[in-house]
PDB file of C-alpha atoms in Angstrom:
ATOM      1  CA  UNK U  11     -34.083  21.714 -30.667  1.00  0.00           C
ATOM      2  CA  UNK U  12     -34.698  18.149 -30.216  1.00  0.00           C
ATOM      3  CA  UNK U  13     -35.504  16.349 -27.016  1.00  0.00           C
ATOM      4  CA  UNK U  14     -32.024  15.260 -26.133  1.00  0.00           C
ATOM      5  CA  UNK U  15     -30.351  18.730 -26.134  1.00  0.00           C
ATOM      6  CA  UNK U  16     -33.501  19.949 -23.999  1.00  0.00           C
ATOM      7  CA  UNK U  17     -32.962  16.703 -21.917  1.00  0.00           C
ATOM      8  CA  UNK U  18     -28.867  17.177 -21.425  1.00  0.00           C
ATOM      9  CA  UNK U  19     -29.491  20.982 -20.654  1.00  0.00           C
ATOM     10  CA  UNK U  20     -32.053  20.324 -18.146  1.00  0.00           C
ATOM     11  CA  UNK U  21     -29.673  17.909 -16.877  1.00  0.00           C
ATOM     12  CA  UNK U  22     -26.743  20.379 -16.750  1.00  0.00           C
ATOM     13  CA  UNK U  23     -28.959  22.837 -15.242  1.00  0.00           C
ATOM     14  CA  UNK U  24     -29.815  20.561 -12.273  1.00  0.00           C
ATOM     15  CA  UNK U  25     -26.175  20.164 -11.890  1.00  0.00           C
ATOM     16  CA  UNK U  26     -25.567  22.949 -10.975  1.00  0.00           C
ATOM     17  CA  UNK U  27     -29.146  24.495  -9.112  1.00  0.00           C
ATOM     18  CA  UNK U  28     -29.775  21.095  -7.295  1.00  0.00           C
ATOM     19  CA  UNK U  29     -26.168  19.298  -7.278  1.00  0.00           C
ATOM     20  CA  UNK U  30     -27.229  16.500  -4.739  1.00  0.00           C
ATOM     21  CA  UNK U  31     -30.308  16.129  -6.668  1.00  0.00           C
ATOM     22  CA  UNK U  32     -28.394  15.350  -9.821  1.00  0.00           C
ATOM     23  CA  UNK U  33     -26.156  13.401  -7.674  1.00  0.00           C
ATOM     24  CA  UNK U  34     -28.475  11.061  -6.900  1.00  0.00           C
ATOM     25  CA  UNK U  35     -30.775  10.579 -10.048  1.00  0.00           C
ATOM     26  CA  UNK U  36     -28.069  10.990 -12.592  1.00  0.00           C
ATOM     27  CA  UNK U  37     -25.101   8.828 -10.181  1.00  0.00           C
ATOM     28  CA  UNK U  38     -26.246   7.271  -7.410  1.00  0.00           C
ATOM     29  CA  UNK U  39     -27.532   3.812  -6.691  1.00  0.00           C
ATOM     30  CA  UNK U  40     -29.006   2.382  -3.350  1.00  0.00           C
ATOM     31  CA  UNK U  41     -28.613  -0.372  -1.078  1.00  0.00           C
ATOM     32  CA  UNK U  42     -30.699  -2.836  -3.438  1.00  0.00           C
ATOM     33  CA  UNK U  43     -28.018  -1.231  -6.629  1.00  0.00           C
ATOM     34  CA  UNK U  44     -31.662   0.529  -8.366  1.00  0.00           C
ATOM     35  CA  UNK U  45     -31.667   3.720  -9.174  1.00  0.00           C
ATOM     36  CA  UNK U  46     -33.238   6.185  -6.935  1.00  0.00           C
ATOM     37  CA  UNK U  47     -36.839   6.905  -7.227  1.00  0.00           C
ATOM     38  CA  UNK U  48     -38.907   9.797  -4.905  1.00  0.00           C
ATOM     39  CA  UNK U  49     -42.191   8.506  -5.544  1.00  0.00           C
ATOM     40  CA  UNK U  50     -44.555   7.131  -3.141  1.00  0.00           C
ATOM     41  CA  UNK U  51     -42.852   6.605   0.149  1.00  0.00           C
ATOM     42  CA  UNK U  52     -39.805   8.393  -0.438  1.00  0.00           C
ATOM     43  CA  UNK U  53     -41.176  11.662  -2.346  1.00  0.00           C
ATOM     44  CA  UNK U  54     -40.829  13.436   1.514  1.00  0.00           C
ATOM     45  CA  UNK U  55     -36.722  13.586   0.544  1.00  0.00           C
ATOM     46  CA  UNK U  56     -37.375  15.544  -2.560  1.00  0.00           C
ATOM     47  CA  UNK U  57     -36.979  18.818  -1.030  1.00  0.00           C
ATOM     48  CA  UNK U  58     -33.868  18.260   0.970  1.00  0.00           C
ATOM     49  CA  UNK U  59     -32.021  16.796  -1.508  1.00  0.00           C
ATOM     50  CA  UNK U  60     -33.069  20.259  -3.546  1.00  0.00           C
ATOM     51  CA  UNK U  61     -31.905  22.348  -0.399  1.00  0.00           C
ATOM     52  CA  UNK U  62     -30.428  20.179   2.832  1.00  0.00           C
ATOM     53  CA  UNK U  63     -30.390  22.987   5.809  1.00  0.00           C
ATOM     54  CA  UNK U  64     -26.931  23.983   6.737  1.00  0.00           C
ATOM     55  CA  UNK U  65     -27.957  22.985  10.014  1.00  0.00           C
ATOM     56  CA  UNK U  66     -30.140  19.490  10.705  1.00  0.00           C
ATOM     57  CA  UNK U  67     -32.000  17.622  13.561  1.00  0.00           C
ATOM     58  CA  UNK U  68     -33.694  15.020  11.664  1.00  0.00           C
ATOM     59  CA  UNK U  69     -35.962  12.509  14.029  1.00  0.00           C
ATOM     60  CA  UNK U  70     -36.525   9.627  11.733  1.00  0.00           C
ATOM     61  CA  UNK U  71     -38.376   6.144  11.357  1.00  0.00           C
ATOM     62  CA  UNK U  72     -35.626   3.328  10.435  1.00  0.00           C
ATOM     63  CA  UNK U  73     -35.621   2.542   6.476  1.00  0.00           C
ATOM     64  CA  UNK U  74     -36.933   5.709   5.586  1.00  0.00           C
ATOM     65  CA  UNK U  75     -33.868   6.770   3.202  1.00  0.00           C
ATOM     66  CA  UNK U  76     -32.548   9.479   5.430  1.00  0.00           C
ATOM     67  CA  UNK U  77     -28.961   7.748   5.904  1.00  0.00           C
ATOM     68  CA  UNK U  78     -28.855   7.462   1.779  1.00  0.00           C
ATOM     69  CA  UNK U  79     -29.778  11.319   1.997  1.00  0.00           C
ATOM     70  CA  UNK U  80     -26.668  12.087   4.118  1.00  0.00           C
ATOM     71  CA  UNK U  81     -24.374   9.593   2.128  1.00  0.00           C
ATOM     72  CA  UNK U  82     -25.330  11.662  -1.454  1.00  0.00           C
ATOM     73  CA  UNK U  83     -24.896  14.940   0.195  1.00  0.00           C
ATOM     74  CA  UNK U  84     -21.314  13.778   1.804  1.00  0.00           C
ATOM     75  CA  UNK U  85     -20.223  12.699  -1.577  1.00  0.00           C
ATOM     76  CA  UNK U  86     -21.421  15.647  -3.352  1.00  0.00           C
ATOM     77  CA  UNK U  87     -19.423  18.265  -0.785  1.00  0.00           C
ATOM     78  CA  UNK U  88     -16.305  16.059  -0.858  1.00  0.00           C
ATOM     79  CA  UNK U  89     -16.586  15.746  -4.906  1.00  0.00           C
ATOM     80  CA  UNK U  90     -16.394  19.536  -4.623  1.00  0.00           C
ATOM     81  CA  UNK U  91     -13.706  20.297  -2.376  1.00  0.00           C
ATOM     82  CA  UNK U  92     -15.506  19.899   1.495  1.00  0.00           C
ATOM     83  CA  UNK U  93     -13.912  17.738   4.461  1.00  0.00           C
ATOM     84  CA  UNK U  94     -16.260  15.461   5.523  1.00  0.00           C
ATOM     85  CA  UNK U  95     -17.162  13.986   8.957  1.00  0.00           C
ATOM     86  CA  UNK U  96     -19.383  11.459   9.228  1.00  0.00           C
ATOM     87  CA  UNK U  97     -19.805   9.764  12.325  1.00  0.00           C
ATOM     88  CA  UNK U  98     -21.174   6.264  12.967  1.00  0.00           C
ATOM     89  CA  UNK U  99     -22.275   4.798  16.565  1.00  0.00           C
ATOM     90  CA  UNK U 100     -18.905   2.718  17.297  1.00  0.00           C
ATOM     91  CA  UNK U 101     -15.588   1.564  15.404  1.00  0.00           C
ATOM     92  CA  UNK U 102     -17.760  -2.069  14.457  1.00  0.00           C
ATOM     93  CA  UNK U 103     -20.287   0.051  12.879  1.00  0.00           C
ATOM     94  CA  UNK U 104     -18.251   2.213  10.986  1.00  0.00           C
ATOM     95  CA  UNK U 105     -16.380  -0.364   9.375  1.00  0.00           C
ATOM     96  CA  UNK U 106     -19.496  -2.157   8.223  1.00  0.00           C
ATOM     97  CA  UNK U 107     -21.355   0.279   7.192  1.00  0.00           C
ATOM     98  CA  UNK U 108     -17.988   1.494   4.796  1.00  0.00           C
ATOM     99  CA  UNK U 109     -17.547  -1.733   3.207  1.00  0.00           C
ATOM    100  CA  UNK U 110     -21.781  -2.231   2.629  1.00  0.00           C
ATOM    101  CA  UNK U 111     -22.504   0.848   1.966  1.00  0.00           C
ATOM    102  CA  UNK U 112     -19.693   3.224   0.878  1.00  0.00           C
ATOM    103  CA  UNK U 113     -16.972   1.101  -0.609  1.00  0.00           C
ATOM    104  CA  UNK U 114     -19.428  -0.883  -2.794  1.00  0.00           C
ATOM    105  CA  UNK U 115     -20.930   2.409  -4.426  1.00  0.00           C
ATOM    106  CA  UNK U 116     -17.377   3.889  -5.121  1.00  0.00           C
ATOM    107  CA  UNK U 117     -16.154   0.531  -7.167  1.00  0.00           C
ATOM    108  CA  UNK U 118     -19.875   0.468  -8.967  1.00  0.00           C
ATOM    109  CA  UNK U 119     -20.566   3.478  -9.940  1.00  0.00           C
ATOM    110  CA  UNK U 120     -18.538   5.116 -12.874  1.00  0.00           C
ATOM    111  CA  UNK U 121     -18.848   8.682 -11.994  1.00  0.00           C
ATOM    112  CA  UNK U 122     -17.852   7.955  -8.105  1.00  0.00           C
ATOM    113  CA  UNK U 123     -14.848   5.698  -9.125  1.00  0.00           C
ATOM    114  CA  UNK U 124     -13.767   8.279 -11.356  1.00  0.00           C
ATOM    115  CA  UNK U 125     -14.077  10.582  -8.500  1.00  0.00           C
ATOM    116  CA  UNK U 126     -12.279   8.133  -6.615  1.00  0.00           C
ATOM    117  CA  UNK U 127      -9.011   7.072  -8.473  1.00  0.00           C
ATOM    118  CA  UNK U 128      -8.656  11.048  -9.595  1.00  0.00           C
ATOM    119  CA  UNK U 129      -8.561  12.554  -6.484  1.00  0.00           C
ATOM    120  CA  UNK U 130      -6.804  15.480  -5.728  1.00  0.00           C
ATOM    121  CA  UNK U 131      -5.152  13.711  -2.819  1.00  0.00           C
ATOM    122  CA  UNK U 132      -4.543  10.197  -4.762  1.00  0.00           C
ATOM    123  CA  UNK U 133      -5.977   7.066  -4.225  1.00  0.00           C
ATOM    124  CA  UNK U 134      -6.446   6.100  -1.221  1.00  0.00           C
ATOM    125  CA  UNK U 135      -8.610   2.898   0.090  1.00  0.00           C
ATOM    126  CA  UNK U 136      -8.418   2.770   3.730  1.00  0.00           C
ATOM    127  CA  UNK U 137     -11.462   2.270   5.362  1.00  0.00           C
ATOM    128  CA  UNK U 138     -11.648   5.125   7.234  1.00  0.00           C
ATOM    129  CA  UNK U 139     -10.478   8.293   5.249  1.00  0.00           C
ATOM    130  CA  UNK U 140     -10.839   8.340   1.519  1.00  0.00           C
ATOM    131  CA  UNK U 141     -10.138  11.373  -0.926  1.00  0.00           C
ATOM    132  CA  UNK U 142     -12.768  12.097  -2.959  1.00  0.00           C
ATOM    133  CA  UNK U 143     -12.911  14.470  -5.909  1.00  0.00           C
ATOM    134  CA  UNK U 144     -11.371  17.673  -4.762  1.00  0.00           C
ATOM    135  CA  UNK U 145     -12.490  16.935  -0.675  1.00  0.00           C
ATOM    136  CA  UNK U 146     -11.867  14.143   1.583  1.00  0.00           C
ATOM    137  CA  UNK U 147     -14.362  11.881   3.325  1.00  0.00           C
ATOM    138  CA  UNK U 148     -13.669  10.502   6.873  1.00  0.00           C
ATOM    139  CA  UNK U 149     -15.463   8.123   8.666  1.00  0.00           C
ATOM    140  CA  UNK U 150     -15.031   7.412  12.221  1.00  0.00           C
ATOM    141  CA  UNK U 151     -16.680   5.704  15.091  1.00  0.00           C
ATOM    142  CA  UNK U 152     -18.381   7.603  18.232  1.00  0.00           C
ATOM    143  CA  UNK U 153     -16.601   5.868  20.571  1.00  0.00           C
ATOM    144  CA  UNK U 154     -13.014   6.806  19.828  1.00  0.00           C
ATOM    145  CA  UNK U 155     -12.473  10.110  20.820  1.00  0.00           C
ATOM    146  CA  UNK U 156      -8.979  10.306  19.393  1.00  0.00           C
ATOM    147  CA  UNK U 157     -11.153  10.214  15.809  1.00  0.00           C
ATOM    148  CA  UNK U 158     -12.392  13.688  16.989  1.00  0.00           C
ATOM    149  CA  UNK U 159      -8.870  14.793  17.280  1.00  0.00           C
ATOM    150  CA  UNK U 160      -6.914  16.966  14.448  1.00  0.00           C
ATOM    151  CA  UNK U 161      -9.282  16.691  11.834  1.00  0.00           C
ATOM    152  CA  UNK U 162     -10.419  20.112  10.562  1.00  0.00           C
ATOM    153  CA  UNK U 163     -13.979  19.318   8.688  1.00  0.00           C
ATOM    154  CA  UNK U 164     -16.173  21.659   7.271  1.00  0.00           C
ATOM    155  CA  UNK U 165     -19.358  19.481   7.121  1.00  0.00           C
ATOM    156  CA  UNK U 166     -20.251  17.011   9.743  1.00  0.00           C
ATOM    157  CA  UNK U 167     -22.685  14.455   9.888  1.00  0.00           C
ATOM    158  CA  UNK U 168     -23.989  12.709  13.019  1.00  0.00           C
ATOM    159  CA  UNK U 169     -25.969   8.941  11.564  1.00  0.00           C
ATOM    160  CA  UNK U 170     -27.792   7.576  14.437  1.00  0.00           C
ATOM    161  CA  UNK U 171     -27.487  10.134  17.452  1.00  0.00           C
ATOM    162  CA  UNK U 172     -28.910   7.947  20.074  1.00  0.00           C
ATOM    163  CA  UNK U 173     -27.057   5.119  19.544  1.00  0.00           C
ATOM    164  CA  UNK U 174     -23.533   7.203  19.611  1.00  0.00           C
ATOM    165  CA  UNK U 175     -21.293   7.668  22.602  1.00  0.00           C
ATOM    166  CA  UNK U 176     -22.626  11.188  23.959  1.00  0.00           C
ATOM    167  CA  UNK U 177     -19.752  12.631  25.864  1.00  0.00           C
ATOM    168  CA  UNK U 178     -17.705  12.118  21.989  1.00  0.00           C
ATOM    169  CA  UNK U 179     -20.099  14.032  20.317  1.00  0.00           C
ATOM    170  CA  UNK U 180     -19.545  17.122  22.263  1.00  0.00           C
ATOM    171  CA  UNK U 181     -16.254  17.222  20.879  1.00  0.00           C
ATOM    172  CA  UNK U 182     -17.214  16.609  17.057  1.00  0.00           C
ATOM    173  CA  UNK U 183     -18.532  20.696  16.381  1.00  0.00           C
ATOM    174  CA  UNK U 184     -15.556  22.065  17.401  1.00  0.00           C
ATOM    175  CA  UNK U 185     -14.058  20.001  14.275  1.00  0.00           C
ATOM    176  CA  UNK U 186     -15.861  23.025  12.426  1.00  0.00           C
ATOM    177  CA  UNK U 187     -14.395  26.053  14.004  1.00  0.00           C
ATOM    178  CA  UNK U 188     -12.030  27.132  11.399  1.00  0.00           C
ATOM    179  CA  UNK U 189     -14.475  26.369   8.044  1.00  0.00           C
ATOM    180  CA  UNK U 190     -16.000  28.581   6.357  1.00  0.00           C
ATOM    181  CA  UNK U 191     -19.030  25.868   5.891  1.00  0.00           C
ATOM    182  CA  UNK U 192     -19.723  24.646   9.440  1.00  0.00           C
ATOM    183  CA  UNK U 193     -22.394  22.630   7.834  1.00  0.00           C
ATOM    184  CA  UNK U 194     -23.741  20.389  10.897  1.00  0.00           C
ATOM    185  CA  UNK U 195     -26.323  17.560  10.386  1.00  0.00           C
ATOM    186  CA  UNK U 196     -27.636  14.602  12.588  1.00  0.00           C
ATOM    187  CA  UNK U 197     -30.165  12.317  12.401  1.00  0.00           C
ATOM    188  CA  UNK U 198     -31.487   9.424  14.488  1.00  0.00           C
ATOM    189  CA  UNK U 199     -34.854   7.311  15.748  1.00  0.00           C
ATOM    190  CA  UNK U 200     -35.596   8.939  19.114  1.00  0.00           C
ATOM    191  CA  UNK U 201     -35.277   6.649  21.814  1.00  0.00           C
ATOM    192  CA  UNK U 202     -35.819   8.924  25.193  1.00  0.00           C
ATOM    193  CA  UNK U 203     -37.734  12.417  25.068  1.00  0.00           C
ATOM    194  CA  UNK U 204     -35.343  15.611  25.407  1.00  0.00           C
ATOM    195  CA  UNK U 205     -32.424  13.413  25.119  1.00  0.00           C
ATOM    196  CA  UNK U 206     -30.121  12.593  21.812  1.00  0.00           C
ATOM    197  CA  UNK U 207     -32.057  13.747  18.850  1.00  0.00           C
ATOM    198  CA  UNK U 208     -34.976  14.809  20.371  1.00  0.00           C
ATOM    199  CA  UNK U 209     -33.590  17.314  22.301  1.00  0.00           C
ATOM    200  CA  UNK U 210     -31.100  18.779  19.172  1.00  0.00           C
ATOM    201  CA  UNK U 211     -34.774  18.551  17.330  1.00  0.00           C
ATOM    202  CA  UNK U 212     -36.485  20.977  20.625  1.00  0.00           C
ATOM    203  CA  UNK U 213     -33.658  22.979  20.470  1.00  0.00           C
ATOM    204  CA  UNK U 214     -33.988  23.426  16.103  1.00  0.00           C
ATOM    205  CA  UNK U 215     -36.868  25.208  14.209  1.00  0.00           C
ATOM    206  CA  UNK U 216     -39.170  22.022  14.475  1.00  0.00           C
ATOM    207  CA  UNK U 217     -40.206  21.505  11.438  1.00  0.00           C
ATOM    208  CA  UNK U 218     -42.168  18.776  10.008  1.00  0.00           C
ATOM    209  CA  UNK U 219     -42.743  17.385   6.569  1.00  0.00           C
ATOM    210  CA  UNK U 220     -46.598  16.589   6.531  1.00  0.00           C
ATOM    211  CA  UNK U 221     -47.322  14.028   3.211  1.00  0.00           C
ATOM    212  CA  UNK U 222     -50.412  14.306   1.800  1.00  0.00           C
ATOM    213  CA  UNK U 223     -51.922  10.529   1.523  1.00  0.00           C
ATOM    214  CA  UNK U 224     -53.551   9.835  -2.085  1.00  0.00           C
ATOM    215  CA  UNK U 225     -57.113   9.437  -1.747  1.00  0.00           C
TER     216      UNK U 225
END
């Protein structure tokens, strides 16, 4: 057996053991359009990209790749039939971070477009709510609460929890009730102790990713 059939059946197999994984090595590009790497800086990632929690507090430093984490996984659970919510501080925000980050990636890379223009919902480009695969994505802004409002999701996302409006938030789980996912994920710099994040974080397992420096 020759080193490309071991290499394409390694690949397959990651497809399907460590889909956001393969997603994101095989697919994905980031912000600067490389590939992804999850060496030095980055290698903490590796294991949630293997196995992201169904559940997720994540206090994070800014630039540490944990919004590119959350845009692979939406993509990867929409491409496979999930309705995605993915929440953004305010309208402004939202919009910008669509066209930088999300519309650019759909037109650029070959396997998303194709994702993209065969949809099982058609094509749609609107900036908010695009079908994806066999899912649908749907970006909205933490200060409209009317975004909160008839949209059944089974997989929500929360980018930025301090910065969002609070009092909206509290409306976003129930957007789960009737899935049979309920998969519920936030992340955000902590600003104020026991507030925003930090106080999903004290109220979540507390766990901590220690990275052992190279001598």
């Amino acid at each position: 057996m020759n080193e490309r059939v071991i290499h394409e059946m390694r690949k397959r197999e990651m497809s399907i053991d460590y889909p956001k994984l393969w997603f994101s090595l095989y697919h994905h590009v980031n912000v600067h359009n490389k590939p992804m790497r999850f060496d030095d800086r980055y290698r903490f990632l590796l294991p949630l990209y293997k196995s992201l929690p169904t559940n997720l507090a994540m206090e994070k430093a800014v630039q540490c790749g944990a919004t590119e984490l959350f845009v692979v996984s939406a993509l990867e659970e929409a491409a496979r039939g999930l309705r995605i919510l993915y929440v953004q501080p305010n309208f402004d925000l939202r919009n910008k971070f669509v066209k930088d980050r999300l519309d650019r990636l759909l037109r650029s890379v070959p396997y998303y477009y194709y994702l993209l223009t065969h949809a099982l919902g058609g094509t749609t480009m609107s900036t908010g709510m695009k079908h994806f695969g066999k899912g649908l994505l749907n970006f909205v802004g933490s200060n409209t609460p009317g975004e909160f409002i008839s949209y059944p999701a089974d997989s929500l996302y929360i980018d930025e929890v301090d910065q969002c409006d609070v009092k909206n938030l509290e409306l976003a789980p129930d957007r789960l009730d009737a899935s049979d996912y309920k998969y519920d994920r936030q992340i955000g710099n902590p600003s104020i102790e026991n507030w925003g994040i930090d106080a999903a974080y004290q109220e979540s397992s507390q766990g901590e990713w220690i990275i052992k420096c190279d001598k």
